Amino acid sequence: MIENREMRDKLRKWREENCRNSEQIVDVGEELISEHASKLGDDIWIIYEQVMIAALDCSRDDLALTCLQELEKQFSDSHRVKRLSGMRLEALERYDEANKDYDAILQDDPTNTAARKRKISILKAQGKSAEAIRELNEYLEQFVGDQEAWHELSELYINEHDYGKAAFCLEELMMTNPHNHLYCEQYAEVKYTQGGLENLELSRKYFAQALRLNNRNMRALFGLYMSASHIAASPKVSAKVKKDNMKYAAWAATQINRAYKYTDTLKRHIVHLGGHAEAAMKQYPLPVFDSGWLVAGPRRTNAP
Amino acid sequence: MGEVELSCRAYVKMYLHCCLFPRCSINGLLLSSSTAGDAVCVTDCVPLLHSHLSLAPITQLALTQVDVWCSQTQQRIVGYYQANACVSDSSPTPCALKIADKISEQFENAVLLMLDGSKMSADYRVPPIVMYERKDSRWTLKDKHTIMLRQWEETRAIAGQMLDSGDHSLLVDFDSHLDDITKDWTNQKLNNKIAELASPANGSM
């Protein structure tokens, strides 16, 4: 009895957090369904749905089909189940048939966002990025508050190296989620990648903002160090800007060293290196932030 | 251009990296601890990212950190590997070419290795890799006969065994390290496990 409850709670938690730990879901879900189906009450349908999607993700078509058939028996005309049927076809790479399913749903209900998103996912799976981007943009004109879609679009743009448009998507996300440190940090990374003094200064500001929201975000901390160092090293900045950025960089460097000291990772590495311990300790303050890879051109010409 | 040899340790870690993040594009660096002549001997690899491969900051950071570690451990960066999320397309992306270019600035005989997801099913017999080398400023396909994997059958067996026993969850890439800096991106634990599996005869006394 206890086991049953535990498993159900786990599945619920994963549903609520939208985790994609499909292997675990299949493990727990399959057992729950086969051993305890009668005790699940109405919960069973949502569990079938969850397990089915996870099963597709793990290429467990047998399990997916079982779940789908149970759902189809119970909810014969449901759009929600039809979408699941479409997803199964997608997993089997039968994209044309899947699209037919989704088009049928949309004809019945043009506002069905799930079907539209599946169609866009198919374009992505087929490598048709430009079309996926176009469709997603159209979708967002209608459903401007869909966070998941904005984030998906930013990812698509990043893959296409269209950083300006990726930044725009992240700006939308930051506006509606001002406390989310991850969006700030991603935005900063995009700006940094775009390069140029203005973008670097923006990236530094947003790395700093991400840190304000979450002072343990290591990417933001490193990002702050790197962007500030770059700015300080630029010949185009005033002496004051140079000085300020060197201060920011130094601050970030101290925080980084502190973080590593407390984790003991450093010591482990040095111990592994054997006799070089002392020298490495002295050197470590910031050898990694030597300009070598940050600035174009080789740093060393001699082999180790 | 010379021969390239891929060690068991390097191959297994790349393979486990792919298995740990089957839905993402992943990449990493290829390292060598030997400086012998013309042949490039890839003795190890460092898994780097599983998200936003084309964004600069973390890539630059990782390259710098690995570079320093290499200089302290008598290794050097000799190549780059990547596996695309989209299984049907194993061609190098612009970002792969860019990073490989950067590596070849420091090491003339650098290699670019793409893992072919479509060939990674349990019954594959051939190494699921495609290698490129730099000729006349372009990355061209390397002649298969110049790529060597010593004891391929044994390597393949070890990779499969570690996947089955869930060891891929032990692998730490640079991305994971940034999420939790107590995790070791040099993967010493995994290296030891691989070494154990590779030589049971010489093993424990």
PDB file of C-alpha atoms in Angstrom, chain A residues 78-215:
ATOM      1  CA  SER A  78     -11.022  13.131 -27.332  1.00  0.00           C
ATOM      2  CA  HIS A  79      -8.675  15.627 -28.946  1.00  0.00           C
ATOM      3  CA  ARG A  80      -6.261  15.088 -26.114  1.00  0.00           C
ATOM      4  CA  VAL A  81      -6.025  11.387 -26.875  1.00  0.00           C
ATOM      5  CA  LYS A  82      -5.827  12.051 -30.598  1.00  0.00           C
ATOM      6  CA  ARG A  83      -2.802  14.204 -29.945  1.00  0.00           C
ATOM      7  CA  LEU A  84      -1.200  11.287 -28.088  1.00  0.00           C
ATOM      8  CA  SER A  85      -1.915   9.058 -31.033  1.00  0.00           C
ATOM      9  CA  GLY A  86      -0.196  11.641 -33.224  1.00  0.00           C
ATOM     10  CA  MET A  87       2.825  11.677 -30.927  1.00  0.00           C
ATOM     11  CA  ARG A  88       3.142   7.942 -31.289  1.00  0.00           C
ATOM     12  CA  LEU A  89       3.174   8.308 -35.067  1.00  0.00           C
ATOM     13  CA  GLU A  90       5.846  10.976 -34.695  1.00  0.00           C
ATOM     14  CA  ALA A  91       7.964   8.588 -32.627  1.00  0.00           C
ATOM     15  CA  LEU A  92       7.649   6.073 -35.467  1.00  0.00           C
ATOM     16  CA  GLU A  93       8.662   8.854 -37.872  1.00  0.00           C
ATOM     17  CA  ARG A  94       5.337   8.603 -39.684  1.00  0.00           C
ATOM     18  CA  TYR A  95       5.143  12.370 -39.865  1.00  0.00           C
ATOM     19  CA  ASP A  96       2.582  12.684 -42.649  1.00  0.00           C
ATOM     20  CA  GLU A  97       0.082  10.560 -40.766  1.00  0.00           C
ATOM     21  CA  ALA A  98       0.772  12.464 -37.561  1.00  0.00           C
ATOM     22  CA  ASN A  99       0.169  15.746 -39.347  1.00  0.00           C
ATOM     23  CA  LYS A 100      -3.151  14.427 -40.613  1.00  0.00           C
ATOM     24  CA  ASP A 101      -4.195  13.743 -37.025  1.00  0.00           C
ATOM     25  CA  TYR A 102      -3.210  17.225 -35.930  1.00  0.00           C
ATOM     26  CA  ASP A 103      -4.858  18.898 -38.901  1.00  0.00           C
ATOM     27  CA  ALA A 104      -8.063  17.036 -38.050  1.00  0.00           C
ATOM     28  CA  ILE A 105      -7.926  18.376 -34.504  1.00  0.00           C
ATOM     29  CA  LEU A 106      -7.294  21.917 -35.737  1.00  0.00           C
ATOM     30  CA  GLN A 107     -10.167  21.762 -38.175  1.00  0.00           C
ATOM     31  CA  ASP A 108     -12.440  20.888 -35.285  1.00  0.00           C
ATOM     32  CA  ASP A 109     -10.836  23.334 -32.892  1.00  0.00           C
ATOM     33  CA  PRO A 110      -8.561  26.002 -34.421  1.00  0.00           C
ATOM     34  CA  THR A 111      -7.485  27.195 -30.984  1.00  0.00           C
ATOM     35  CA  ASN A 112      -5.969  23.874 -29.986  1.00  0.00           C
ATOM     36  CA  THR A 113      -2.460  24.952 -29.033  1.00  0.00           C
ATOM     37  CA  ALA A 114      -1.176  21.435 -28.334  1.00  0.00           C
ATOM     38  CA  ALA A 115      -1.785  20.318 -31.922  1.00  0.00           C
ATOM     39  CA  ARG A 116      -0.102  23.417 -33.325  1.00  0.00           C
ATOM     40  CA  LYS A 117       2.936  22.863 -31.167  1.00  0.00           C
ATOM     41  CA  ARG A 118       3.174  19.246 -32.274  1.00  0.00           C
ATOM     42  CA  LYS A 119       3.183  20.352 -35.884  1.00  0.00           C
ATOM     43  CA  ILE A 120       6.048  22.695 -35.110  1.00  0.00           C
ATOM     44  CA  SER A 121       7.892  19.899 -33.317  1.00  0.00           C
ATOM     45  CA  ILE A 122       7.589  17.774 -36.442  1.00  0.00           C
ATOM     46  CA  LEU A 123       9.238  20.506 -38.506  1.00  0.00           C
ATOM     47  CA  LYS A 124      12.029  20.646 -35.946  1.00  0.00           C
ATOM     48  CA  ALA A 125      12.487  16.860 -36.007  1.00  0.00           C
ATOM     49  CA  GLN A 126      12.701  16.945 -39.798  1.00  0.00           C
ATOM     50  CA  GLY A 127      15.435  19.544 -39.602  1.00  0.00           C
ATOM     51  CA  LYS A 128      13.243  22.219 -41.196  1.00  0.00           C
ATOM     52  CA  SER A 129      14.405  24.925 -38.817  1.00  0.00           C
ATOM     53  CA  ALA A 130      13.443  27.904 -40.929  1.00  0.00           C
ATOM     54  CA  GLU A 131       9.877  26.674 -41.261  1.00  0.00           C
ATOM     55  CA  ALA A 132       9.676  25.758 -37.594  1.00  0.00           C
ATOM     56  CA  ILE A 133      10.802  29.276 -36.728  1.00  0.00           C
ATOM     57  CA  ARG A 134       8.267  30.822 -39.069  1.00  0.00           C
ATOM     58  CA  GLU A 135       5.397  28.751 -37.692  1.00  0.00           C
ATOM     59  CA  LEU A 136       6.426  29.416 -34.107  1.00  0.00           C
ATOM     60  CA  ASN A 137       6.512  33.162 -34.784  1.00  0.00           C
ATOM     61  CA  GLU A 138       2.993  32.997 -36.217  1.00  0.00           C
ATOM     62  CA  TYR A 139       1.869  30.990 -33.225  1.00  0.00           C
ATOM     63  CA  LEU A 140       3.302  33.563 -30.832  1.00  0.00           C
ATOM     64  CA  GLU A 141       1.501  36.406 -32.607  1.00  0.00           C
ATOM     65  CA  GLN A 142      -1.701  34.743 -31.484  1.00  0.00           C
ATOM     66  CA  PHE A 143      -0.592  33.285 -28.177  1.00  0.00           C
ATOM     67  CA  VAL A 144       1.788  35.977 -27.008  1.00  0.00           C
ATOM     68  CA  GLY A 145       1.837  34.792 -23.379  1.00  0.00           C
ATOM     69  CA  ASP A 146       3.117  31.284 -24.032  1.00  0.00           C
ATOM     70  CA  GLN A 147       6.419  31.186 -22.121  1.00  0.00           C
ATOM     71  CA  GLU A 148       7.340  27.721 -23.259  1.00  0.00           C
ATOM     72  CA  ALA A 149       6.975  28.802 -26.862  1.00  0.00           C
ATOM     73  CA  TRP A 150       9.116  31.912 -26.402  1.00  0.00           C
ATOM     74  CA  HIS A 151      11.839  29.784 -24.866  1.00  0.00           C
ATOM     75  CA  GLU A 152      11.624  27.214 -27.630  1.00  0.00           C
ATOM     76  CA  LEU A 153      11.928  30.000 -30.172  1.00  0.00           C
ATOM     77  CA  SER A 154      15.002  31.407 -28.430  1.00  0.00           C
ATOM     78  CA  GLU A 155      16.609  27.962 -28.608  1.00  0.00           C
ATOM     79  CA  LEU A 156      15.827  27.642 -32.300  1.00  0.00           C
ATOM     80  CA  TYR A 157      17.353  31.047 -32.992  1.00  0.00           C
ATOM     81  CA  ILE A 158      20.460  30.197 -30.976  1.00  0.00           C
ATOM     82  CA  ASN A 159      20.929  27.035 -33.030  1.00  0.00           C
ATOM     83  CA  GLU A 160      20.685  29.105 -36.183  1.00  0.00           C
ATOM     84  CA  HIS A 161      23.199  31.607 -34.793  1.00  0.00           C
ATOM     85  CA  ASP A 162      20.568  34.342 -35.051  1.00  0.00           C
ATOM     86  CA  TYR A 163      21.562  35.891 -31.742  1.00  0.00           C
ATOM     87  CA  GLY A 164      19.720  39.168 -32.203  1.00  0.00           C
ATOM     88  CA  LYS A 165      16.381  37.420 -32.463  1.00  0.00           C
ATOM     89  CA  ALA A 166      17.257  35.003 -29.665  1.00  0.00           C
ATOM     90  CA  ALA A 167      17.950  38.024 -27.468  1.00  0.00           C
ATOM     91  CA  PHE A 168      14.539  39.459 -28.342  1.00  0.00           C
ATOM     92  CA  CYS A 169      12.813  36.248 -27.197  1.00  0.00           C
ATOM     93  CA  LEU A 170      14.775  36.237 -23.962  1.00  0.00           C
ATOM     94  CA  GLU A 171      13.838  39.889 -23.407  1.00  0.00           C
ATOM     95  CA  GLU A 172      10.167  38.860 -23.593  1.00  0.00           C
ATOM     96  CA  LEU A 173      10.832  36.140 -21.055  1.00  0.00           C
ATOM     97  CA  MET A 174      12.718  38.448 -18.709  1.00  0.00           C
ATOM     98  CA  MET A 175       9.885  40.978 -18.811  1.00  0.00           C
ATOM     99  CA  THR A 176       7.326  38.428 -17.710  1.00  0.00           C
ATOM    100  CA  ASN A 177       9.678  36.589 -15.351  1.00  0.00           C
ATOM    101  CA  PRO A 178      11.823  39.308 -13.777  1.00  0.00           C
ATOM    102  CA  HIS A 179      12.986  37.049 -10.957  1.00  0.00           C
ATOM    103  CA  ASN A 180      14.205  34.204 -13.110  1.00  0.00           C
ATOM    104  CA  HIS A 181      17.995  34.221 -12.930  1.00  0.00           C
ATOM    105  CA  LEU A 182      18.333  31.671 -15.728  1.00  0.00           C
ATOM    106  CA  TYR A 183      16.751  33.922 -18.342  1.00  0.00           C
ATOM    107  CA  CYS A 184      19.029  36.803 -17.290  1.00  0.00           C
ATOM    108  CA  GLU A 185      22.047  34.579 -17.520  1.00  0.00           C
ATOM    109  CA  GLN A 186      21.077  33.159 -20.909  1.00  0.00           C
ATOM    110  CA  TYR A 187      20.433  36.648 -22.223  1.00  0.00           C
ATOM    111  CA  ALA A 188      23.867  37.697 -21.006  1.00  0.00           C
ATOM    112  CA  GLU A 189      25.447  34.717 -22.780  1.00  0.00           C
ATOM    113  CA  VAL A 190      23.732  35.652 -26.030  1.00  0.00           C
ATOM    114  CA  LYS A 191      24.888  39.252 -25.766  1.00  0.00           C
ATOM    115  CA  TYR A 192      28.435  38.115 -25.007  1.00  0.00           C
ATOM    116  CA  THR A 193      28.356  35.880 -28.063  1.00  0.00           C
ATOM    117  CA  GLN A 194      27.185  38.740 -30.254  1.00  0.00           C
ATOM    118  CA  GLY A 195      30.322  40.604 -29.220  1.00  0.00           C
ATOM    119  CA  GLY A 196      31.288  44.225 -29.571  1.00  0.00           C
ATOM    120  CA  LEU A 197      31.726  46.668 -26.717  1.00  0.00           C
ATOM    121  CA  GLU A 198      28.080  47.603 -26.275  1.00  0.00           C
ATOM    122  CA  ASN A 199      26.938  43.989 -26.145  1.00  0.00           C
ATOM    123  CA  LEU A 200      29.723  43.093 -23.743  1.00  0.00           C
ATOM    124  CA  GLU A 201      28.629  45.845 -21.368  1.00  0.00           C
ATOM    125  CA  LEU A 202      25.050  44.622 -21.570  1.00  0.00           C
ATOM    126  CA  SER A 203      26.192  41.066 -20.964  1.00  0.00           C
ATOM    127  CA  ARG A 204      28.141  42.151 -17.915  1.00  0.00           C
ATOM    128  CA  LYS A 205      25.085  43.947 -16.538  1.00  0.00           C
ATOM    129  CA  TYR A 206      22.873  40.926 -17.020  1.00  0.00           C
ATOM    130  CA  PHE A 207      25.391  38.479 -15.582  1.00  0.00           C
ATOM    131  CA  ALA A 208      25.456  40.781 -12.556  1.00  0.00           C
ATOM    132  CA  GLN A 209      21.666  40.837 -12.452  1.00  0.00           C
ATOM    133  CA  ALA A 210      21.533  37.049 -12.587  1.00  0.00           C
ATOM    134  CA  LEU A 211      23.921  36.957  -9.639  1.00  0.00           C
ATOM    135  CA  ARG A 212      21.750  39.360  -7.690  1.00  0.00           C
ATOM    136  CA  LEU A 213      18.846  36.987  -8.221  1.00  0.00           C
ATOM    137  CA  ASN A 214      20.894  33.910  -7.392  1.00  0.00           C
ATOM    138  CA  ASN A 215      24.365  34.365  -5.994  1.00  0.00           C
TER     139      ASN A 215
END
